[in-house]
Structures are given as structure tokens and as C-alpha cells.
PDB file of C-alpha atoms and ligand atoms in Angstrom:
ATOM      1  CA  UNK A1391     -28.805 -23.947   1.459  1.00  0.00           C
ATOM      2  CA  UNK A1392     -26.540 -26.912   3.590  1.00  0.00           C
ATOM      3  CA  UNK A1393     -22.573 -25.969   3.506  1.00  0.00           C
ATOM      4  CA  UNK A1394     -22.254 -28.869   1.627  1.00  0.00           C
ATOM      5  CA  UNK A1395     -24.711 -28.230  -0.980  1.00  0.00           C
ATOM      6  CA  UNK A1396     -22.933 -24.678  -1.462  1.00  0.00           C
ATOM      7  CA  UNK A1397     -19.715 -26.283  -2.038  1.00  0.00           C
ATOM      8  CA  UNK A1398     -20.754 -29.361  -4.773  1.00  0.00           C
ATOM      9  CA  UNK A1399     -22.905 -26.591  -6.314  1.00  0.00           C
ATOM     10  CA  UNK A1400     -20.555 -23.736  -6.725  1.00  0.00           C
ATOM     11  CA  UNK A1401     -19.536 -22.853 -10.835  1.00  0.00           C
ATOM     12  CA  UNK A1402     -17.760 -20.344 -12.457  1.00  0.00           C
ATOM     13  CA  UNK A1403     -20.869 -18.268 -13.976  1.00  0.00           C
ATOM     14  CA  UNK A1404     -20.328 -16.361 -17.494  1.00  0.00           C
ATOM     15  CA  UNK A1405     -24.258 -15.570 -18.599  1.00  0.00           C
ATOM     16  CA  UNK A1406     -25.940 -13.297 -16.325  1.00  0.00           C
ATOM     17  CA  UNK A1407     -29.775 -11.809 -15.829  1.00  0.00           C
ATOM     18  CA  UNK A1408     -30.240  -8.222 -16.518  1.00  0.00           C
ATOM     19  CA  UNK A1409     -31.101  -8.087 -12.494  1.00  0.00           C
ATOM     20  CA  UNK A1410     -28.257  -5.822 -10.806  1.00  0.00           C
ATOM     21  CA  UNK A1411     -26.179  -6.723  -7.665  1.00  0.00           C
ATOM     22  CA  UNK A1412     -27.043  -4.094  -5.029  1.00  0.00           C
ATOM     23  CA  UNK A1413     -24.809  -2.386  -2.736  1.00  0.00           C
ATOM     24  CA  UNK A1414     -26.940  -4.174   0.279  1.00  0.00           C
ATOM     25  CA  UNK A1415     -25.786  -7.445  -1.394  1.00  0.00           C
ATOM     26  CA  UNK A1416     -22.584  -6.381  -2.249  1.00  0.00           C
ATOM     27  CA  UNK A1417     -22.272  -5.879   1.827  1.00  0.00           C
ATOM     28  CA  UNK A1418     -23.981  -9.106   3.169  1.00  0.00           C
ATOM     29  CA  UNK A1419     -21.543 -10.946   0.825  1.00  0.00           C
ATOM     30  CA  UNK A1420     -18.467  -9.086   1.874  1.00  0.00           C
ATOM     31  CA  UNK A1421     -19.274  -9.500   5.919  1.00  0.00           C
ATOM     32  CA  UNK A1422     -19.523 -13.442   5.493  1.00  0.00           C
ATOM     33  CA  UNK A1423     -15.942 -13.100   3.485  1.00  0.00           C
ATOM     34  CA  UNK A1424     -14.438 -11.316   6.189  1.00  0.00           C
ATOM     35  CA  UNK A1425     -14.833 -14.455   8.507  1.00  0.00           C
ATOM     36  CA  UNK A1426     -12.003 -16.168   6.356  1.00  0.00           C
ATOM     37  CA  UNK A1427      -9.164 -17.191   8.261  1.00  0.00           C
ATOM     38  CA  UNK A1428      -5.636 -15.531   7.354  1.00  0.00           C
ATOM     39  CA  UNK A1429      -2.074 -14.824   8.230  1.00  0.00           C
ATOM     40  CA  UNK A1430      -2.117 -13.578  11.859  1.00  0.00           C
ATOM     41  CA  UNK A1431      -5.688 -12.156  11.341  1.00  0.00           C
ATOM     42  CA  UNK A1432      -3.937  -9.446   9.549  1.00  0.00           C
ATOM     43  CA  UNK A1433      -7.022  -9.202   7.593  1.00  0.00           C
ATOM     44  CA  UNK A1434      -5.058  -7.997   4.344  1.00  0.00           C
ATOM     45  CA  UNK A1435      -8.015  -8.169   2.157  1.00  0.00           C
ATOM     46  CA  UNK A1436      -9.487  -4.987   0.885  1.00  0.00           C
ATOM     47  CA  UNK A1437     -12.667  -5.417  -1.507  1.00  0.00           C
ATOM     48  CA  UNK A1438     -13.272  -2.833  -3.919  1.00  0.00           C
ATOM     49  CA  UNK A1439     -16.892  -3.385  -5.656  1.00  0.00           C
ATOM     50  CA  UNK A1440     -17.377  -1.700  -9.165  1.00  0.00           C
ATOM     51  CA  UNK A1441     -21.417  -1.164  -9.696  1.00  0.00           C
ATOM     52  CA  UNK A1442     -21.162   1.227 -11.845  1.00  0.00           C
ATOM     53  CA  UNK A1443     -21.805   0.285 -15.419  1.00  0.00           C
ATOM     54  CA  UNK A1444     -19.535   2.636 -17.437  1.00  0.00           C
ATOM     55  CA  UNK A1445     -16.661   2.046 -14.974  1.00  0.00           C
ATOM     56  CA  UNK A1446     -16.525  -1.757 -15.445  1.00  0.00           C
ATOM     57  CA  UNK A1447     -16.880  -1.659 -19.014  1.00  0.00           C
ATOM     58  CA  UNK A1448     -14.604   0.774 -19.029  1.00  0.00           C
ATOM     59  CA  UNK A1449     -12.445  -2.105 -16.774  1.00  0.00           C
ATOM     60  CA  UNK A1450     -13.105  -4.712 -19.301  1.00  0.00           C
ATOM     61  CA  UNK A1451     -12.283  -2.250 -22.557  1.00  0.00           C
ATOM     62  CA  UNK A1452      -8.956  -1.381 -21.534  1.00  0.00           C
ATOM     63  CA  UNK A1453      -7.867  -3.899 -19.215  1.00  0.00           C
ATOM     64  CA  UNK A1454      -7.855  -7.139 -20.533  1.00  0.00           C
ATOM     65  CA  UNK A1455      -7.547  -6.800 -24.733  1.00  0.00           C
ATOM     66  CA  UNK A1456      -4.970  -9.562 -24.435  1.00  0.00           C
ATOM     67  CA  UNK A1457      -7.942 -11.903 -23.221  1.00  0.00           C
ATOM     68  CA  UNK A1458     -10.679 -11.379 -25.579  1.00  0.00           C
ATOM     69  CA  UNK A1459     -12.890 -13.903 -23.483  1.00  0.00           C
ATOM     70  CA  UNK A1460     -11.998 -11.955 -20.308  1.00  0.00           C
ATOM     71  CA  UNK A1461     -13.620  -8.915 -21.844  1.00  0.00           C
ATOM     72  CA  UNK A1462     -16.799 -10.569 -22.841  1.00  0.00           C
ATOM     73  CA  UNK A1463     -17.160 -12.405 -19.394  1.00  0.00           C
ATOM     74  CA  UNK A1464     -16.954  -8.537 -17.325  1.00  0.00           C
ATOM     75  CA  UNK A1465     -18.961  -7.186 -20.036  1.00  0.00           C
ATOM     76  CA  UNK A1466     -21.367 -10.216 -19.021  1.00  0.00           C
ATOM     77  CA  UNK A1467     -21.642  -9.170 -15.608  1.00  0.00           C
ATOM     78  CA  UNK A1468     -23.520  -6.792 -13.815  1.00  0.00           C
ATOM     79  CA  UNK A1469     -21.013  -5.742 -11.738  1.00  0.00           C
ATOM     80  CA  UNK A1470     -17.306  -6.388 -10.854  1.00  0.00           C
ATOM     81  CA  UNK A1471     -14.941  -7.445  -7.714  1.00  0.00           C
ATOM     82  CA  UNK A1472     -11.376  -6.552  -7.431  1.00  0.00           C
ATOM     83  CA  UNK A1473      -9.275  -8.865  -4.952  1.00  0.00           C
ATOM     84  CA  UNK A1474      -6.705  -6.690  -3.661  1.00  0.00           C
ATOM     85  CA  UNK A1475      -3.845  -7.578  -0.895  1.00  0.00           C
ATOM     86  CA  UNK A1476      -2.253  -5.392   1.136  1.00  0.00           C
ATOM     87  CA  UNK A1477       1.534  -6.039   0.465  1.00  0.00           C
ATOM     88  CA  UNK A1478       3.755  -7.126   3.387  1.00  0.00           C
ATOM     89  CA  UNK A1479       1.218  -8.247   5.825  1.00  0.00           C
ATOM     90  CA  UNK A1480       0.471 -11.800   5.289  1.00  0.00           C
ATOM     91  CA  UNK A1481       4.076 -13.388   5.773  1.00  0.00           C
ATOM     92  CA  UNK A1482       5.609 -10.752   7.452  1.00  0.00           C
ATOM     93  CA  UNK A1483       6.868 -10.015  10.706  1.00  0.00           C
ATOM     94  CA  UNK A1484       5.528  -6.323  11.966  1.00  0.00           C
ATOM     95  CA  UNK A1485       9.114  -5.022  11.081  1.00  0.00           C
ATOM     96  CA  UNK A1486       8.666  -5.559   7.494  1.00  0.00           C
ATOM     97  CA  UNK A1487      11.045  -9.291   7.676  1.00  0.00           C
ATOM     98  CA  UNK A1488       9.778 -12.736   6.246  1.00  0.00           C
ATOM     99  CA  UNK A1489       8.626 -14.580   8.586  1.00  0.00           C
ATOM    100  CA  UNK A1490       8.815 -17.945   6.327  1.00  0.00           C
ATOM    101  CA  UNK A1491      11.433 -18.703   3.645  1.00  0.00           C
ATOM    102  CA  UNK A1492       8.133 -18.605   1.191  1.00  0.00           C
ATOM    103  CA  UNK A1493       8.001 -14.812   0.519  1.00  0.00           C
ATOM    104  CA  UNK A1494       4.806 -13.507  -0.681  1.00  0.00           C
ATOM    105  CA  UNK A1495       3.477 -17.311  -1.178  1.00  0.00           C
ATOM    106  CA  UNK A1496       1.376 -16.361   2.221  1.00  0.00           C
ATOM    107  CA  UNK A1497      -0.326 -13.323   1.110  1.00  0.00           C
ATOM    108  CA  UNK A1498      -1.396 -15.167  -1.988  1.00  0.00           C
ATOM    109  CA  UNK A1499      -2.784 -17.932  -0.086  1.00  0.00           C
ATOM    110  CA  UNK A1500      -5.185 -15.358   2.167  1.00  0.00           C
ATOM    111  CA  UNK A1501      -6.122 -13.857  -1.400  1.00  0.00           C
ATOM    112  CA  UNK A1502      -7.068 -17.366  -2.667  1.00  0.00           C
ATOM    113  CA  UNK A1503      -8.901 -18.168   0.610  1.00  0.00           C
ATOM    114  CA  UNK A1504     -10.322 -14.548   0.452  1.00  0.00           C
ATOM    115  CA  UNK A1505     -11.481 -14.944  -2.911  1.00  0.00           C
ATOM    116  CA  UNK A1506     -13.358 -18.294  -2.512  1.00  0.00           C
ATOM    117  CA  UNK A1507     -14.862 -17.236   0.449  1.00  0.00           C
ATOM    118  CA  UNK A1508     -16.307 -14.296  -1.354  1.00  0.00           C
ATOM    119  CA  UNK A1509     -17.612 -16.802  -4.209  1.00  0.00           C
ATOM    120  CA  UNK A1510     -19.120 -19.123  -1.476  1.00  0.00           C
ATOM    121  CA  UNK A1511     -20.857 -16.348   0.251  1.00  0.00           C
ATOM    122  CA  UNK A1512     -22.394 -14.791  -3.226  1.00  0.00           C
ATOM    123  CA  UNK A1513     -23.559 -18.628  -3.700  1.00  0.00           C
ATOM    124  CA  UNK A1514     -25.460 -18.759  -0.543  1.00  0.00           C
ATOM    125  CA  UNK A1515     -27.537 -15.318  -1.617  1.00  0.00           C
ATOM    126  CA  UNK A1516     -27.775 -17.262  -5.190  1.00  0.00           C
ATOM    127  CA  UNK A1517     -25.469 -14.772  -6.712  1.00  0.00           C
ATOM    128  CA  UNK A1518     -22.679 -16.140  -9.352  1.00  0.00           C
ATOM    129  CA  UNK A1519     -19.031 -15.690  -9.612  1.00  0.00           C
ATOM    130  CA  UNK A1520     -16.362 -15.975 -12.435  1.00  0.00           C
ATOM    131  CA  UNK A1521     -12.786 -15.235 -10.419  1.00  0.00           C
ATOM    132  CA  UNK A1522      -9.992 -13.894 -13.267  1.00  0.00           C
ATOM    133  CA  UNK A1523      -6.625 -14.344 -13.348  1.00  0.00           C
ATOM    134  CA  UNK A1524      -5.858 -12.526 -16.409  1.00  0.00           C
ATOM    135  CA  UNK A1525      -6.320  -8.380 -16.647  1.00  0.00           C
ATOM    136  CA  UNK A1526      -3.743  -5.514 -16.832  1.00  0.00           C
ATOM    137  CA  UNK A1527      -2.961  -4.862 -12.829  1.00  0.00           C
ATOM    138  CA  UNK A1528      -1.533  -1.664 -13.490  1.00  0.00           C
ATOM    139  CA  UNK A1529      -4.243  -0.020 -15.684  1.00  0.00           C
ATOM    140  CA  UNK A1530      -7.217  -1.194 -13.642  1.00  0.00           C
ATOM    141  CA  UNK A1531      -4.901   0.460 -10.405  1.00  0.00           C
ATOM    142  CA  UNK A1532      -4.889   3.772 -12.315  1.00  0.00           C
ATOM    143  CA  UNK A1533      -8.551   3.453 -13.736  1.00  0.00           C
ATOM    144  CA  UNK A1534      -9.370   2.661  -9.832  1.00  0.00           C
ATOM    145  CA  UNK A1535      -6.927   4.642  -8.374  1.00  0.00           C
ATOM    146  CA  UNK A1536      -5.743   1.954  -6.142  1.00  0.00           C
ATOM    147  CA  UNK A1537      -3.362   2.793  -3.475  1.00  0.00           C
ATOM    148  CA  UNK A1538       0.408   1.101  -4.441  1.00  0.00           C
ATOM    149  CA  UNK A1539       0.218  -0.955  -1.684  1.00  0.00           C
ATOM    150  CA  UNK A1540      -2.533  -2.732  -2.727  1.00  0.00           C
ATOM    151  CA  UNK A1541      -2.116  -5.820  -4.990  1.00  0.00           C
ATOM    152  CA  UNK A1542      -4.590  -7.042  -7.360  1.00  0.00           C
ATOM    153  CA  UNK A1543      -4.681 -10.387  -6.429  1.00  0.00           C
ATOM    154  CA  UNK A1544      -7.389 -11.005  -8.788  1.00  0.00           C
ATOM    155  CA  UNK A1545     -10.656 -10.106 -10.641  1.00  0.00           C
ATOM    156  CA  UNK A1546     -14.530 -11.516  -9.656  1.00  0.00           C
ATOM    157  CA  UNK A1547     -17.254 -11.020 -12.309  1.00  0.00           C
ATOM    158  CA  UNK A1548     -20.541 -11.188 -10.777  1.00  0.00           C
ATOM    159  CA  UNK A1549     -24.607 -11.012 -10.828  1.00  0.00           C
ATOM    160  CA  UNK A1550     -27.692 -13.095 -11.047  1.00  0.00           C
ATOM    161  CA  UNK A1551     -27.070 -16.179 -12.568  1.00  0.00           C
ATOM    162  CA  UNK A1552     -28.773 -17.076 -16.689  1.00  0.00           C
ATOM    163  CA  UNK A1553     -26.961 -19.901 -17.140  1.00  0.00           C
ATOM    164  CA  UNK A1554     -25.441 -22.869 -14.378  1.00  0.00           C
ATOM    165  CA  UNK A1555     -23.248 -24.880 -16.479  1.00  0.00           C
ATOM    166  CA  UNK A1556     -22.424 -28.970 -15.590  1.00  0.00           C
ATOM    167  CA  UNK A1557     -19.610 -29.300 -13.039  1.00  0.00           C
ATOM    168  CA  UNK A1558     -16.459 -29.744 -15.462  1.00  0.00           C
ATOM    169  CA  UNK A1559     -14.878 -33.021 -14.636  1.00  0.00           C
ATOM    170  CA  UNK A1560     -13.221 -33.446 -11.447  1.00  0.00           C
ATOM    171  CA  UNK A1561      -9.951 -35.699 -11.662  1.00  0.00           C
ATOM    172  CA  UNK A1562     -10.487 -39.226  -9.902  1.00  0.00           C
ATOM    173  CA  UNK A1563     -10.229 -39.567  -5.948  1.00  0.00           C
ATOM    174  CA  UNK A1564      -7.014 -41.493  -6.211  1.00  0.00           C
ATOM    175  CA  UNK A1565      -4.882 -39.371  -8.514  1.00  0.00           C
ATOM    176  CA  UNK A1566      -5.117 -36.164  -5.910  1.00  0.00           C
ATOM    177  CA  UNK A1567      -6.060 -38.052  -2.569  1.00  0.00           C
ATOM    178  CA  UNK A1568      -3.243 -39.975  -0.825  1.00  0.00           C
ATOM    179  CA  UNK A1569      -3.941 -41.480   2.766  1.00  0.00           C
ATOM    180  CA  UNK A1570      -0.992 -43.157   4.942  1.00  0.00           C
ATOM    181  CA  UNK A1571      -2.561 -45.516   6.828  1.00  0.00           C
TER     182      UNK A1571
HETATM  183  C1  FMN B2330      -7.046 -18.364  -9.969  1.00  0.00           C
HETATM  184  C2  FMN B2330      -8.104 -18.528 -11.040  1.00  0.00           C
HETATM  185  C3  FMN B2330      -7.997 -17.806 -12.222  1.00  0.00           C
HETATM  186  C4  FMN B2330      -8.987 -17.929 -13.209  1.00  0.00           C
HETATM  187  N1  FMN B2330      -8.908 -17.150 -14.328  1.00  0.00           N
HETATM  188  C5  FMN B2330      -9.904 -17.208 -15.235  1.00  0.00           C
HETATM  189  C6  FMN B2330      -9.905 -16.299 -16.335  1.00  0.00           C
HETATM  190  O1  FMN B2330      -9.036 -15.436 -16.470  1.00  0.00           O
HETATM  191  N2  FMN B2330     -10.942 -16.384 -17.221  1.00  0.00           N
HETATM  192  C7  FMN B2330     -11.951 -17.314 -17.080  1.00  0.00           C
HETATM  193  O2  FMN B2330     -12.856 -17.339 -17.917  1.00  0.00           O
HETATM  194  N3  FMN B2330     -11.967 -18.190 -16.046  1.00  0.00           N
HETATM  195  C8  FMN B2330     -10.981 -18.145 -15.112  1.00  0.00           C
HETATM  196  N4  FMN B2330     -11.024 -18.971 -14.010  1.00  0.00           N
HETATM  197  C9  FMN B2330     -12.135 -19.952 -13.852  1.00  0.00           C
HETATM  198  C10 FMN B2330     -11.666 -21.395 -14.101  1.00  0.00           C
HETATM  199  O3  FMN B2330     -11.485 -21.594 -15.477  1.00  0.00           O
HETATM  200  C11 FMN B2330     -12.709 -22.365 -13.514  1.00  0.00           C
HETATM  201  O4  FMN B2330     -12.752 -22.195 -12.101  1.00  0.00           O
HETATM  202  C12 FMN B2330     -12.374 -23.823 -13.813  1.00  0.00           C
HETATM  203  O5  FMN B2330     -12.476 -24.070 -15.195  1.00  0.00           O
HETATM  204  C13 FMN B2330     -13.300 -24.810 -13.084  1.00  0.00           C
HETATM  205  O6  FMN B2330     -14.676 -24.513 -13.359  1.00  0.00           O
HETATM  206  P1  FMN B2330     -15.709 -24.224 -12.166  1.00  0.00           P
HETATM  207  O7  FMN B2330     -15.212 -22.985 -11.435  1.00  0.00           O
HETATM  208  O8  FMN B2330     -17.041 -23.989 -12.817  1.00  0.00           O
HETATM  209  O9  FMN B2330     -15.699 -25.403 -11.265  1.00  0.00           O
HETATM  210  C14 FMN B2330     -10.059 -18.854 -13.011  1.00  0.00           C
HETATM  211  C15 FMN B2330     -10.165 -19.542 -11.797  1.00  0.00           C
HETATM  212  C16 FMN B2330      -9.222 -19.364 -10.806  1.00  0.00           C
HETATM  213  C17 FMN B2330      -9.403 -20.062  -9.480  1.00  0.00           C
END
């Protein structure tokens, strides 16, 4: 698959085969997100993969009852990605100072970027992706037992794509595009 063809192709996925995301996978797609750019090649992304069945359900159970369609989309999925930043890196100066006026807008940017590399590289090995925005941070950290320095910057359902929905409609070229010529 072209680069291009990756990126026009890419969905949010939500119906899943039965087929299971390996740990070899898991891997491959995790060394081609590690090639994202970020602040000061910090690298501030940590990936924590949850394979195991009763965990993630356990993850969707508990951790999103707010989001009823959250729940149903992990339980979907074979397996489950948590985004997580390491605080103070991206954005910071080595002594722990801003080194913008923007705060922690930086290390949310290299979680974004992170993130959507991750999805692009699961595309490439024809695996789907459904990035959340809405869980309980705190109870997945204890469920987890996720360091306090690490923040969820955000959830990635994952497996073998059933279903490859139609690209939802893009706004036009000239409402988000703006050239000075
Ligand atoms: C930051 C972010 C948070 C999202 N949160 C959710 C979510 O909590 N639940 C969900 O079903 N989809 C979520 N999505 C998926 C979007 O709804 C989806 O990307 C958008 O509708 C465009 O569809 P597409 O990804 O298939 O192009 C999120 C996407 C992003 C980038």
C-alpha cells in the first residue's frame, strides 16, 4: 500500500473479525510509530497494549459507563491501546520551565501526532483503529497501574477489520484551505 492510499483510506473501525492482534503485530506497529516526529525527540510516548481479553473488558466495564457507545466499541475490539504522555517533557525546558507560553498544548500535539501515526501504521498491516477521547483516566491508571507521570492522552480500539465504513464527509477545500498568493 502507496502513503497516499494509506492516508485517503484510513477510518475509524467499530466491527471487528474474531482474528486477534498478536503481540508480533502489536510490535511492528509500535516501531513504525516511534518514527513520529516530537518535541525535542523527547520521545514522550509510552504505549501500553492490552491483549488480554478480561483486562480490556474489564477497561470498557468500568471505565467508560458515561459513554455507553465507548463501551460497546472496546468490547468490539480484540484488543486495546492506551496513549499515554509522559508529563513535562514535550514543552519543557530540562529544568522543569515552559519553554513556550502554550503549556501542555505541546505534549498534546506529540500525543495527537503519536496517536495517528500508530493508526497509520496498523493501516499499512490492514489492522483498524477507533482512537477515544472519552474514558475515566483515573480508573483505567489504577486498573493499569500506570505510573502518575504518565497521562492518558487517549484510548485506541483495535483488530482485524468486519466492517470499512464510507469516508464521512470531508468539509469543502475552500472553507479549511486558505492560500496567500
Ligand atoms: C481525538 C479524538 C477523539 C475521538 N473520540 C471518539 C470516541 O470517544 N468515540 C468514538 O466512537 N469515536 C471517537 N473518535 C472518532 C471520530 O468520531 C472519527 O475520527 C470522526 O468521526 C471521523 O471519522 P473517520 O475517523 O472514519 O474519518 C475520536 C477521534 C479523535 C481524533
Amino acid at each position: 500500500m502507496d502513503a497516499i492510499e494509506c492516508l485517503i483510506t484510513r477510518r475509524s473501525i467499530r466491527e471487528y473479525r474474531e482474528e486477534n492482534v498478536s503481540k508480533q503485530d502489536i510490535e511492528n506497529m509500535v516501531e513504525i510509530a516511534q518514527m513520529v516526529s516530537c518535541w525535542e525527540n523527547t520521545q514522550p510516548i509510552r504505549y501500553v497494549a492490552v491483549l488480554e481479553k478480561e483486562l480490556k473488558n474489564q477497561i470498557a466495564d468500568e471505565c467508560t459507563k458515561p459513554y455507553p457507545w465507548n463501551t460497546e466499541n472496546i468490547h468490539a475490539a480484540p484488543a486495546l491501546m492506551i496513549i499515554c504522555t509522559i508529563k513535562g517533557l514535550s514543552g519543557y525546558e530540562k529544568d522543569g520551565t515552559p519553554s513556550t507560553t502554550k503549556g501542555t498544548h505541546w505534549q498534546s500535539f506529540d500525543a495527537g501526532m503519536a496517536a495517528d501515526h500508530f493508526c497509520l501504521a496498523a493501516r499499512t498491516m490492514g489492522v483498524g483503529t477507533l482512537i477515544m477521547g472519552r474514558y475515566d483516566e483515573e480508573k483505567i491508571r489504577m486498573i493499569l497501574h500506570l505510573p502518575e507521570n504518565y497521562d492518558i492522552s487517549c484510548i485506541i480500539a483495535l483488530g482485524y477489520p468486519k466492517l470499512v465504513p464510507a469516508a464521512s464527509e470531508r468539509k469543502p477545500l475552500k472553507e479549511v484551505l486558505l492560500i496567500k498568493e
